[in-house]
CSV table of C-alpha atoms and ligand atoms in Angstrom, one decimal:
chain,number,residue,atom,x,y,z
A,1,MET,CA,104.4,153.0,139.1
A,2,LYS,CA,103.3,156.5,138.6
A,3,THR,CA,100.2,158.0,140.9
A,4,LEU,CA,98.0,160.2,140.2
A,5,ILE,CA,96.4,162.1,142.8
A,6,ARG,CA,92.9,164.2,142.1
A,7,GLY,CA,92.0,167.0,144.1
A,8,ARG,CA,91.6,171.1,145.1
A,9,VAL,CA,96.1,171.2,145.0
A,10,LEU,CA,97.6,173.9,147.5
A,11,SER,CA,101.2,174.8,147.4
A,12,PHE,CA,103.0,177.5,149.1
A,13,HIS,CA,106.5,178.2,147.4
A,14,ALA,CA,106.7,181.5,149.7
A,15,ASP,CA,105.0,182.8,153.2
A,16,PRO,CA,101.8,184.6,152.9
A,17,ALA,CA,103.1,186.5,155.0
A,18,GLU,CA,106.3,188.4,153.6
A,19,THR,CA,105.0,188.0,150.1
A,20,ASP,CA,101.3,188.4,147.4
A,21,ASP,CA,103.5,185.3,145.3
A,22,SER,CA,103.6,182.7,147.7
A,23,HIS,CA,100.9,180.1,146.3
A,24,ARG,CA,99.4,178.2,143.8
A,25,PHE,CA,95.8,176.5,143.9
A,26,TRP,CA,95.1,173.8,140.9
A,27,ASP,CA,91.4,174.5,141.2
A,28,ASN,CA,91.3,170.9,139.1
A,29,GLY,CA,94.9,169.9,140.3
A,30,ALA,CA,96.9,166.4,140.1
A,31,ILE,CA,99.9,165.9,141.8
A,32,LEU,CA,102.2,163.0,139.6
A,33,VAL,CA,104.2,160.7,142.0
A,34,GLN,CA,106.1,158.2,141.1
A,35,ASP,CA,109.0,156.2,143.2
A,36,GLY,CA,107.5,158.3,146.6
A,37,ARG,CA,108.3,161.9,144.8
A,38,ILE,CA,106.0,164.5,143.2
A,39,VAL,CA,107.1,163.9,139.4
A,40,ALA,CA,104.6,166.9,138.1
A,41,VAL,CA,101.3,169.1,139.2
A,42,GLY,CA,99.3,171.1,138.2
A,43,ASP,CA,96.1,171.5,136.0
A,44,TYR,CA,94.4,167.4,136.1
A,45,GLY,CA,94.0,167.7,132.0
A,46,ASP,CA,98.0,169.6,131.9
A,47,ILE,CA,99.3,166.8,133.8
A,48,ALA,CA,97.0,163.3,133.5
A,49,ASP,CA,99.0,160.2,132.6
A,50,PRO,CA,97.3,157.0,131.1
A,51,GLN,CA,100.1,154.7,132.6
A,52,ALA,CA,99.7,156.3,136.0
A,53,GLN,CA,96.8,154.4,138.9
A,54,GLU,CA,94.7,157.5,139.4
A,55,ILE,CA,93.0,158.3,143.1
A,56,ASP,CA,90.5,160.7,143.1
A,57,HIS,CA,90.2,162.7,146.0
A,58,ARG,CA,88.1,165.3,144.4
A,59,PRO,CA,86.4,167.8,145.8
A,60,HIS,CA,88.4,167.7,148.6
A,61,LEU,CA,91.7,169.7,149.0
A,62,VAL,CA,95.1,167.7,148.9
A,63,MET,CA,98.3,170.2,150.0
A,64,ALA,CA,101.8,168.7,151.9
A,65,GLY,CA,101.3,167.4,154.9
A,66,PHE,CA,101.3,168.3,158.5
A,67,ILE,CA,104.5,169.0,159.7
A,68,ASP,CA,105.4,169.1,163.6
A,69,PRO,CA,108.3,170.5,164.8
A,70,HIS,CA,108.3,170.3,168.9
A,71,ILE,CA,105.9,167.3,170.3
A,72,HIS,CA,107.5,164.6,172.6
A,73,PHE,CA,107.2,160.2,172.4
A,74,PRO,CA,106.6,159.3,175.7
A,75,GLN,CA,103.5,161.4,176.1
A,76,VAL,CA,101.2,160.1,173.7
A,77,GLN,CA,99.2,159.1,177.6
A,78,VAL,CA,100.0,162.4,179.3
A,79,VAL,CA,97.6,164.7,177.3
A,80,ALA,CA,95.0,166.1,179.5
A,81,ALA,CA,96.8,165.3,183.3
A,82,TRP,CA,95.7,168.3,185.2
A,83,ALA,CA,98.0,170.4,187.0
A,84,ALA,CA,98.6,173.4,188.6
A,85,GLU,CA,101.9,175.0,186.3
A,86,LEU,CA,105.4,172.8,183.9
A,87,LEU,CA,107.0,171.8,187.5
A,88,ASP,CA,104.6,170.6,189.0
A,89,TRP,CA,103.1,168.6,185.2
A,90,LEU,CA,106.6,167.9,185.1
A,91,ASN,CA,107.0,165.9,188.2
A,92,ASP,CA,103.3,164.1,189.3
A,93,HIS,CA,102.8,163.6,185.6
A,94,THR,CA,105.0,162.9,183.4
A,95,PHE,CA,108.6,162.2,184.5
A,96,PRO,CA,106.7,159.0,186.0
A,97,ILE,CA,105.1,158.0,182.0
A,98,GLU,CA,108.0,159.2,181.0
A,99,ALA,CA,109.7,156.5,183.4
A,100,GLN,CA,108.1,153.9,181.6
A,101,TYR,CA,109.7,153.9,178.5
A,102,ARG,CA,112.8,151.6,179.4
A,103,ASP,CA,110.8,148.8,179.0
A,104,PRO,CA,112.0,147.5,174.9
A,105,ASP,CA,108.2,146.5,174.0
A,106,HIS,CA,106.0,149.2,175.7
A,107,ALA,CA,108.6,151.9,173.6
A,108,ALA,CA,107.4,150.0,170.8
A,109,HIS,CA,104.5,149.3,171.2
A,110,MET,CA,103.7,153.4,172.2
A,111,ALA,CA,105.8,154.1,169.1
A,112,GLY,CA,103.1,152.5,166.5
A,113,ALA,CA,100.6,154.4,168.5
A,114,PHE,CA,101.7,157.6,168.4
A,115,LEU,CA,102.5,157.6,164.6
A,116,ASP,CA,99.4,156.1,164.2
A,117,GLN,CA,98.0,159.8,166.0
A,118,LEU,CA,100.4,161.4,163.4
A,119,ILE,CA,98.9,160.0,160.6
A,120,LEU,CA,95.5,160.4,161.5
A,121,ASN,CA,95.8,163.9,161.9
A,122,GLY,CA,98.0,164.5,158.4
A,123,THR,CA,101.6,164.8,160.1
A,124,THR,CA,104.0,163.5,158.0
A,125,THR,CA,107.0,164.2,159.9
A,126,ALA,CA,107.2,165.6,163.0
A,127,CYS,CA,110.7,166.7,164.8
A,128,ALA,CA,110.1,164.4,168.3
A,129,PHE,CA,111.8,164.1,171.8
A,130,GLY,CA,111.9,160.3,173.4
A,131,SER,CA,112.6,159.5,176.9
A,132,VAL,CA,116.0,159.3,178.8
A,133,HIS,CA,115.7,155.4,177.7
A,134,LYS,CA,118.0,154.5,174.5
A,135,ALA,CA,115.4,152.4,174.0
A,136,SER,CA,112.5,154.4,173.5
A,137,ALA,CA,114.4,156.4,170.5
A,138,GLU,CA,114.9,152.9,169.1
A,139,ALA,CA,111.4,151.9,169.2
A,140,LEU,CA,109.8,155.5,167.6
A,141,PHE,CA,113.2,155.0,164.6
A,142,ALA,CA,112.0,151.7,163.8
A,143,ALA,CA,108.7,152.3,164.2
A,144,ALA,CA,109.0,155.4,161.7
A,145,GLU,CA,111.2,153.5,159.4
A,146,SER,CA,109.3,151.0,158.6
A,147,ARG,CA,106.3,153.5,157.7
A,148,GLY,CA,108.7,155.3,155.8
A,149,MET,CA,108.0,158.5,157.2
A,150,ALA,CA,110.9,161.3,157.6
A,151,LEU,CA,111.4,162.0,160.9
A,152,LEU,CA,113.5,163.2,163.8
A,153,ALA,CA,113.7,163.0,167.3
A,154,GLY,CA,116.9,162.3,170.6
A,155,LYS,CA,117.2,160.7,173.7
A,156,VAL,CA,116.4,163.0,176.1
A,157,MET,CA,119.6,164.1,178.1
A,158,MET,CA,118.9,164.9,181.6
A,159,ASP,CA,121.2,164.1,184.6
A,160,ARG,CA,119.5,166.0,187.9
A,161,ASN,CA,116.2,167.8,189.2
A,162,ALA,CA,114.2,164.4,188.0
A,163,PRO,CA,113.5,160.7,190.1
A,164,ASP,CA,115.9,158.4,188.8
A,165,ALA,CA,113.9,156.3,186.8
A,166,VAL,CA,114.3,159.1,184.3
A,167,LEU,CA,118.0,159.8,184.9
A,168,ASP,CA,121.2,159.6,183.1
A,169,ASP,CA,124.8,161.1,183.9
A,170,ALA,CA,126.7,163.2,181.6
A,171,GLN,CA,128.9,160.0,180.4
A,172,PRO,CA,126.2,157.9,179.2
A,173,SER,CA,123.6,159.9,178.4
A,174,TYR,CA,126.7,161.2,175.7
A,175,ASP,CA,127.7,157.7,175.1
A,176,ASP,CA,124.2,156.9,174.5
A,177,SER,CA,123.3,159.5,171.1
A,178,ARG,CA,126.5,158.8,170.2
A,179,ALA,CA,125.5,154.8,169.4
A,180,LEU,CA,122.1,156.2,168.3
A,181,ILE,CA,123.5,158.5,166.0
A,182,GLU,CA,125.6,156.0,164.2
A,183,ARG,CA,122.8,153.9,164.1
A,184,TRP,CA,119.8,155.5,162.5
A,185,HIS,CA,121.4,159.1,161.7
A,186,GLY,CA,120.7,159.4,157.7
A,187,ARG,CA,119.3,156.2,157.6
A,188,GLY,CA,116.9,156.9,155.4
A,189,ARG,CA,115.0,159.6,156.1
A,190,LEU,CA,115.8,159.8,159.5
A,191,GLU,CA,117.5,161.9,161.1
A,192,TYR,CA,118.7,162.0,165.1
A,193,ALA,CA,118.5,165.1,167.5
A,194,ILE,CA,120.8,165.8,169.7
A,195,THR,CA,117.8,166.5,173.2
A,196,PRO,CA,118.6,168.1,176.5
A,197,ARG,CA,115.6,168.7,177.8
A,198,PHE,CA,116.1,171.5,179.3
A,199,ALA,CA,118.4,173.5,181.7
A,200,ILE,CA,116.9,172.7,184.8
A,201,THR,CA,117.2,169.3,184.5
A,202,SER,CA,121.1,169.5,183.0
A,203,THR,CA,123.7,169.4,184.5
A,204,PRO,CA,127.0,171.9,183.6
A,205,GLU,CA,128.3,168.6,182.4
A,206,GLN,CA,125.3,166.9,180.6
A,207,LEU,CA,125.7,170.6,178.4
A,208,ARG,CA,128.9,170.9,177.6
A,209,ALA,CA,128.3,166.3,176.2
A,210,ALA,CA,125.5,168.1,174.3
A,211,GLY,CA,128.2,170.7,172.8
A,212,THR,CA,130.2,167.7,172.3
A,213,LEU,CA,127.4,166.3,170.0
A,214,ALA,CA,126.6,169.5,168.5
A,215,THR,CA,130.4,169.7,167.4
A,216,GLU,CA,131.1,166.7,166.4
A,217,ASN,CA,127.8,166.6,164.0
A,218,PRO,CA,127.8,170.1,162.5
A,219,GLY,CA,124.7,170.5,161.2
A,220,MET,CA,123.1,168.3,163.3
A,221,ALA,CA,119.6,169.6,165.1
A,222,ILE,CA,119.6,170.8,168.3
A,223,GLN,CA,116.1,170.8,170.4
A,224,THR,CA,115.1,171.4,173.6
A,225,HIS,CA,113.5,174.1,175.6
A,226,LEU,CA,113.2,177.7,177.0
A,227,SER,CA,111.5,180.5,178.8
A,228,GLU,CA,108.4,178.7,178.8
A,229,ASN,CA,106.8,180.1,182.1
A,230,HIS,CA,108.3,182.3,184.9
A,231,ALA,CA,109.0,179.8,187.9
A,232,GLU,CA,111.1,177.9,185.2
A,233,ILE,CA,112.8,180.6,184.3
A,234,GLU,CA,113.9,181.9,188.0
A,235,LEU,CA,115.4,178.3,189.3
A,236,THR,CA,117.2,177.9,185.7
A,237,LEU,CA,118.9,181.8,186.7
A,238,GLN,CA,119.5,180.0,190.0
A,239,LEU,CA,120.9,177.1,188.7
A,240,TYR,CA,124.0,178.8,186.4
A,241,PRO,CA,124.3,182.1,188.0
A,242,GLU,CA,127.4,183.0,185.6
A,243,ALA,CA,124.9,183.0,182.6
A,244,ARG,CA,123.0,186.8,181.4
A,245,ASP,CA,120.1,184.9,180.9
A,246,TYR,CA,118.4,182.1,180.3
A,247,LEU,CA,119.5,181.8,176.1
A,248,ASP,CA,123.3,182.4,176.9
A,249,ILE,CA,123.3,179.0,178.8
A,250,TYR,CA,122.5,177.2,175.9
A,251,ASP,CA,124.7,179.7,173.9
A,252,ARG,CA,128.4,179.0,176.2
A,253,PHE,CA,127.6,175.2,175.8
A,254,GLY,CA,127.0,176.2,171.7
A,255,LEU,CA,124.0,175.1,171.5
A,256,LEU,CA,122.6,177.5,169.2
A,257,GLY,CA,122.6,177.5,165.0
A,258,PRO,CA,119.5,177.3,162.7
A,259,ARG,CA,119.1,174.2,163.2
A,260,SER,CA,118.2,174.7,167.0
A,261,LEU,CA,114.9,174.1,168.1
A,262,MET,CA,114.0,176.4,171.5
A,263,GLY,CA,110.2,175.1,172.4
A,264,HIS,CA,108.4,178.1,173.5
A,265,ALA,CA,110.6,181.0,173.8
A,266,ILE,CA,107.6,183.1,175.5
A,267,HIS,CA,109.0,185.1,178.2
A,268,LEU,CA,111.9,186.5,176.3
A,269,SER,CA,114.3,189.4,176.4
A,270,ALA,CA,115.0,192.0,173.5
A,271,ARG,CA,119.2,190.5,173.8
A,272,GLU,CA,118.2,186.9,173.5
A,273,ALA,CA,115.5,187.5,170.5
A,274,ALA,CA,118.4,189.3,168.8
A,275,ARG,CA,120.7,186.5,169.9
A,276,MET,CA,117.9,184.1,168.6
A,277,ALA,CA,118.5,186.1,165.1
A,278,GLU,CA,121.9,186.0,164.4
A,279,THR,CA,122.9,183.1,165.4
A,280,GLY,CA,119.8,181.5,163.3
A,281,THR,CA,118.0,179.5,166.6
A,282,ARG,CA,114.5,178.8,166.5
A,283,ALA,CA,111.9,179.9,168.0
A,284,ILE,CA,108.7,177.0,168.2
A,285,HIS,CA,104.9,177.9,169.4
A,286,CYS,CA,103.4,175.5,171.2
A,287,PRO,CA,99.8,177.3,171.3
A,288,THR,CA,97.9,174.2,173.2
A,289,SER,CA,100.3,173.9,175.3
A,290,ASN,CA,101.4,177.0,176.2
A,291,LEU,CA,97.3,177.6,176.9
A,292,PHE,CA,96.6,174.5,178.5
A,293,LEU,CA,99.3,175.5,181.2
A,294,GLY,CA,99.1,178.7,181.6
A,295,SER,CA,102.6,179.5,180.2
A,296,GLY,CA,102.1,182.4,178.5
A,297,LEU,CA,100.9,184.1,174.9
A,298,PHE,CA,104.1,183.8,172.4
A,299,ASP,CA,104.5,186.8,170.4
A,300,ASP,CA,104.7,185.4,166.5
A,301,HIS,CA,105.3,188.9,166.1
A,302,ALA,CA,107.7,190.5,168.2
A,303,MET,CA,110.4,187.0,167.2
A,304,ARG,CA,109.6,187.8,163.3
A,305,ALA,CA,110.1,191.5,163.7
A,306,ALA,CA,113.3,190.6,165.4
A,307,GLY,CA,114.5,188.2,162.4
A,308,VAL,CA,114.2,185.2,164.5
A,309,VAL,CA,112.4,181.8,162.0
A,310,THR,CA,109.1,181.1,164.2
A,311,GLY,CA,107.7,177.1,163.7
A,312,VAL,CA,104.8,175.6,165.7
A,313,ALA,CA,104.0,172.4,167.1
A,314,THR,CA,101.4,170.3,168.9
A,315,ASP,CA,104.2,169.3,171.9
A,316,ILE,CA,102.0,166.5,173.1
A,317,GLY,CA,101.7,166.0,176.2
A,318,GLY,CA,102.1,169.9,177.4
A,319,GLY,CA,99.2,170.2,174.5
A,320,THR,CA,96.2,169.2,174.0
A,321,ASP,CA,95.4,168.6,170.5
A,322,TRP,CA,97.6,165.5,167.9
A,323,SER,CA,95.9,168.2,165.3
A,324,MET,CA,98.3,170.6,163.4
A,325,LEU,CA,94.9,172.1,162.6
A,326,ALA,CA,93.7,172.9,166.2
A,327,THR,CA,97.0,173.8,167.2
A,328,LEU,CA,96.6,176.8,164.7
A,329,ALA,CA,92.9,177.5,166.0
A,330,GLU,CA,94.6,178.3,169.5
A,331,ALA,CA,97.9,180.2,167.6
A,332,TYR,CA,95.3,182.4,166.0
A,333,LYS,CA,93.4,183.0,169.1
A,334,ILE,CA,96.5,183.8,170.7
A,335,ALA,CA,98.1,186.1,168.1
A,336,GLN,CA,94.6,187.9,168.6
A,337,LEU,CA,95.4,188.2,172.4
A,338,ARG,CA,98.6,190.0,170.9
A,339,GLY,CA,96.5,192.3,168.8
A,340,ARG,CA,97.0,190.7,165.6
A,341,ARG,CA,95.6,188.5,163.3
A,342,MET,CA,97.3,185.7,161.7
A,343,HIS,CA,95.9,185.6,157.4
A,344,PRO,CA,94.1,182.0,156.7
A,345,LEU,CA,96.9,181.3,154.0
A,346,ALA,CA,99.9,182.4,156.7
A,347,ALA,CA,98.7,179.9,158.3
A,348,PHE,CA,98.3,176.6,157.0
A,349,HIS,CA,102.1,178.1,155.2
A,350,TRP,CA,103.7,177.6,158.8
A,351,ALA,CA,102.7,174.5,159.3
A,352,THR,CA,103.5,173.2,156.1
A,353,ARG,CA,106.5,174.3,154.4
A,354,GLY,CA,107.2,176.8,157.2
A,355,ASN,CA,108.1,174.1,159.3
A,356,ALA,CA,110.1,172.8,156.7
A,357,VAL,CA,112.2,176.1,156.6
A,358,ALA,CA,112.6,176.3,161.0
A,359,LEU,CA,113.5,172.3,160.5
A,360,GLY,CA,115.6,173.2,157.6
A,361,MET,CA,113.9,170.7,155.6
A,362,GLU,CA,112.5,173.0,152.5
A,363,ASP,CA,114.7,171.6,149.7
A,364,ARG,CA,112.7,167.6,150.5
A,365,ILE,CA,108.7,168.8,152.3
A,366,GLY,CA,107.0,170.8,153.2
A,367,SER,CA,105.6,171.8,149.8
A,368,VAL,CA,104.0,170.4,145.6
A,369,GLN,CA,106.6,170.5,144.0
A,370,PRO,CA,108.4,168.3,141.2
A,371,GLY,CA,110.9,166.9,143.3
A,372,ARG,CA,110.0,166.6,147.0
A,373,PHE,CA,108.7,164.0,148.6
A,374,ALA,CA,105.0,162.8,148.3
A,375,ASP,CA,104.1,163.3,151.4
A,376,LEU,CA,99.8,164.7,151.7
A,377,VAL,CA,97.4,165.8,153.5
A,378,VAL,CA,94.2,165.3,152.0
A,379,LEU,CA,91.5,168.0,154.1
A,380,ASP,CA,87.5,167.6,153.8
A,381,PRO,CA,86.5,171.2,155.0
A,382,ARG,CA,83.0,169.6,155.1
A,383,ALA,CA,84.2,166.6,157.5
A,384,THR,CA,81.5,167.4,160.2
A,385,GLN,CA,78.0,168.5,160.2
A,386,ALA,CA,78.7,171.8,161.9
A,387,MET,CA,81.5,172.2,159.1
A,388,ARG,CA,78.9,171.7,156.4
A,389,LEU,CA,76.4,173.7,157.3
A,390,ARG,CA,79.2,176.8,158.1
A,391,HIS,CA,80.3,175.9,154.5
A,392,ASP,CA,76.7,176.2,152.7
A,393,LYS,CA,78.1,180.4,153.2
A,394,VAL,CA,81.9,179.6,151.6
A,395,ASP,CA,83.1,181.6,148.2
A,396,SER,CA,86.7,181.7,148.8
A,397,LEU,CA,89.5,179.6,149.5
A,398,MET,CA,90.5,181.6,152.2
A,399,GLN,CA,87.3,181.0,154.0
A,400,GLU,CA,87.4,177.4,153.6
A,401,LEU,CA,91.5,177.2,154.7
A,402,PHE,CA,89.8,179.0,157.7
A,403,ILE,CA,86.9,176.9,158.5
A,404,LEU,CA,89.6,173.8,158.8
A,405,GLN,CA,92.1,175.9,160.7
A,406,VAL,CA,89.3,176.7,163.7
A,407,MET,CA,87.1,173.6,163.2
A,408,GLY,CA,88.6,171.0,161.7
A,409,ASP,CA,90.8,168.4,163.9
A,410,ASP,CA,91.5,164.9,162.6
A,411,ARG,CA,88.0,164.5,161.5
A,412,ALA,CA,89.1,166.3,158.2
A,413,VAL,CA,92.2,164.6,157.5
A,414,VAL,CA,90.2,162.4,154.8
A,415,GLU,CA,93.8,160.6,153.8
A,416,THR,CA,97.9,161.3,154.5
A,417,TYR,CA,100.1,160.1,152.0
A,418,VAL,CA,103.5,158.8,153.6
A,419,ALA,CA,106.1,159.6,150.4
A,420,GLY,CA,103.3,158.4,148.2
A,421,ARG,CA,102.1,155.8,149.6
A,422,ALA,CA,98.3,156.4,151.6
A,423,LEU,CA,98.6,155.7,155.2
A,424,LYS,CA,96.0,156.3,157.6
A,425,PRO,CA,94.4,153.8,159.5
A,426,THR,CA,91.1,152.1,159.5
A,427,ALA,CA,88.6,152.9,161.7
A,428,ALA,CA,88.9,149.8,162.2
A,429,ALA,CA,92.9,149.7,163.3
A,430,GLY,CA,92.9,153.1,164.7
A,431,GLY,CA,89.1,153.3,167.2
B,1,LIG,ZN1,108.1,170.4,175.4
């Protein structure tokens, strides 16, 4: 069966920060979908198909679904936890909540809630940390599979400096990760991500085990945290006195490369940035989290100038908003504080195709092009009274996007398609 999704269609094929020829926009556009994939995109008159079931979203904008490359599944109930800074926040709030994901029933219940929140916010792919428990990753993969979502996830590896209820050991963390890889990696649209939480909570033996997993599974994603705040960096360097800097710890264990995602990456030396560029390692900006925990101001301009590919993410639950629109708003403000101005086209590229590039998945998701999965979001720039009032003065796509970026959240998401299926929960189900 074919579906024709009508709307004002925007698609990126390149980064607006790098070229003027970055996107296509069809004011009377349509996307033809068959078997979960985009077959054609263009002017409605050119691709209308009498065989297709037509869904008319005009006058709303239709674009590739958002991608969230750094988010914590077991932190659904950690958002807005009152704490001084990162290390207190982890010990006082996060670890006790994550301990509950040992229970497979709790993990399964929260996996549904987690994916519903992503869909409600127009996010169609995420790269997620689980808890230390194998059951957490099992539950999340099963829930994503039933929704047909492209999801990357991994069980967190952590064997020190946290309560026993959220710790494993080097060998069991390797064994559990390996079992999860065998069961889930490459199954449908699912991918495993090797997930050492960060250097503070891993012994050298455990980082070695993570490195072994990376060697045994070439091209597999690796996710962790890097240089989020000063107290964290100080403790990290005490734990690894032989390392020349924070990044060097991961480097020594073979954890850098084009599929390695470093959350935060705020306080880096020039050497670290250069080494990230040299190895292709990605930096993932988490603006609402960095502001909420007072961690610091990511310097996207400097990272790009150094040749580092960057992504932008919510980092729920250090992050405060599930919406990639709200996330882009805070990224804009952080750039302002850095003396840089982010163009709305560059922002929307970043949250879609840009994050697909960061994940190495731009051949499958992140743009509205034939052959890509029909993972789409439908956005209404007039979703609230305040947005409607503001929208009356709009006379360009750029302004319309900027309203969505600065004023938008889940209320602006009209529908979310995953592989061509409308998945947004109804008001009754979604609350
Ligand atoms: Zn994080």
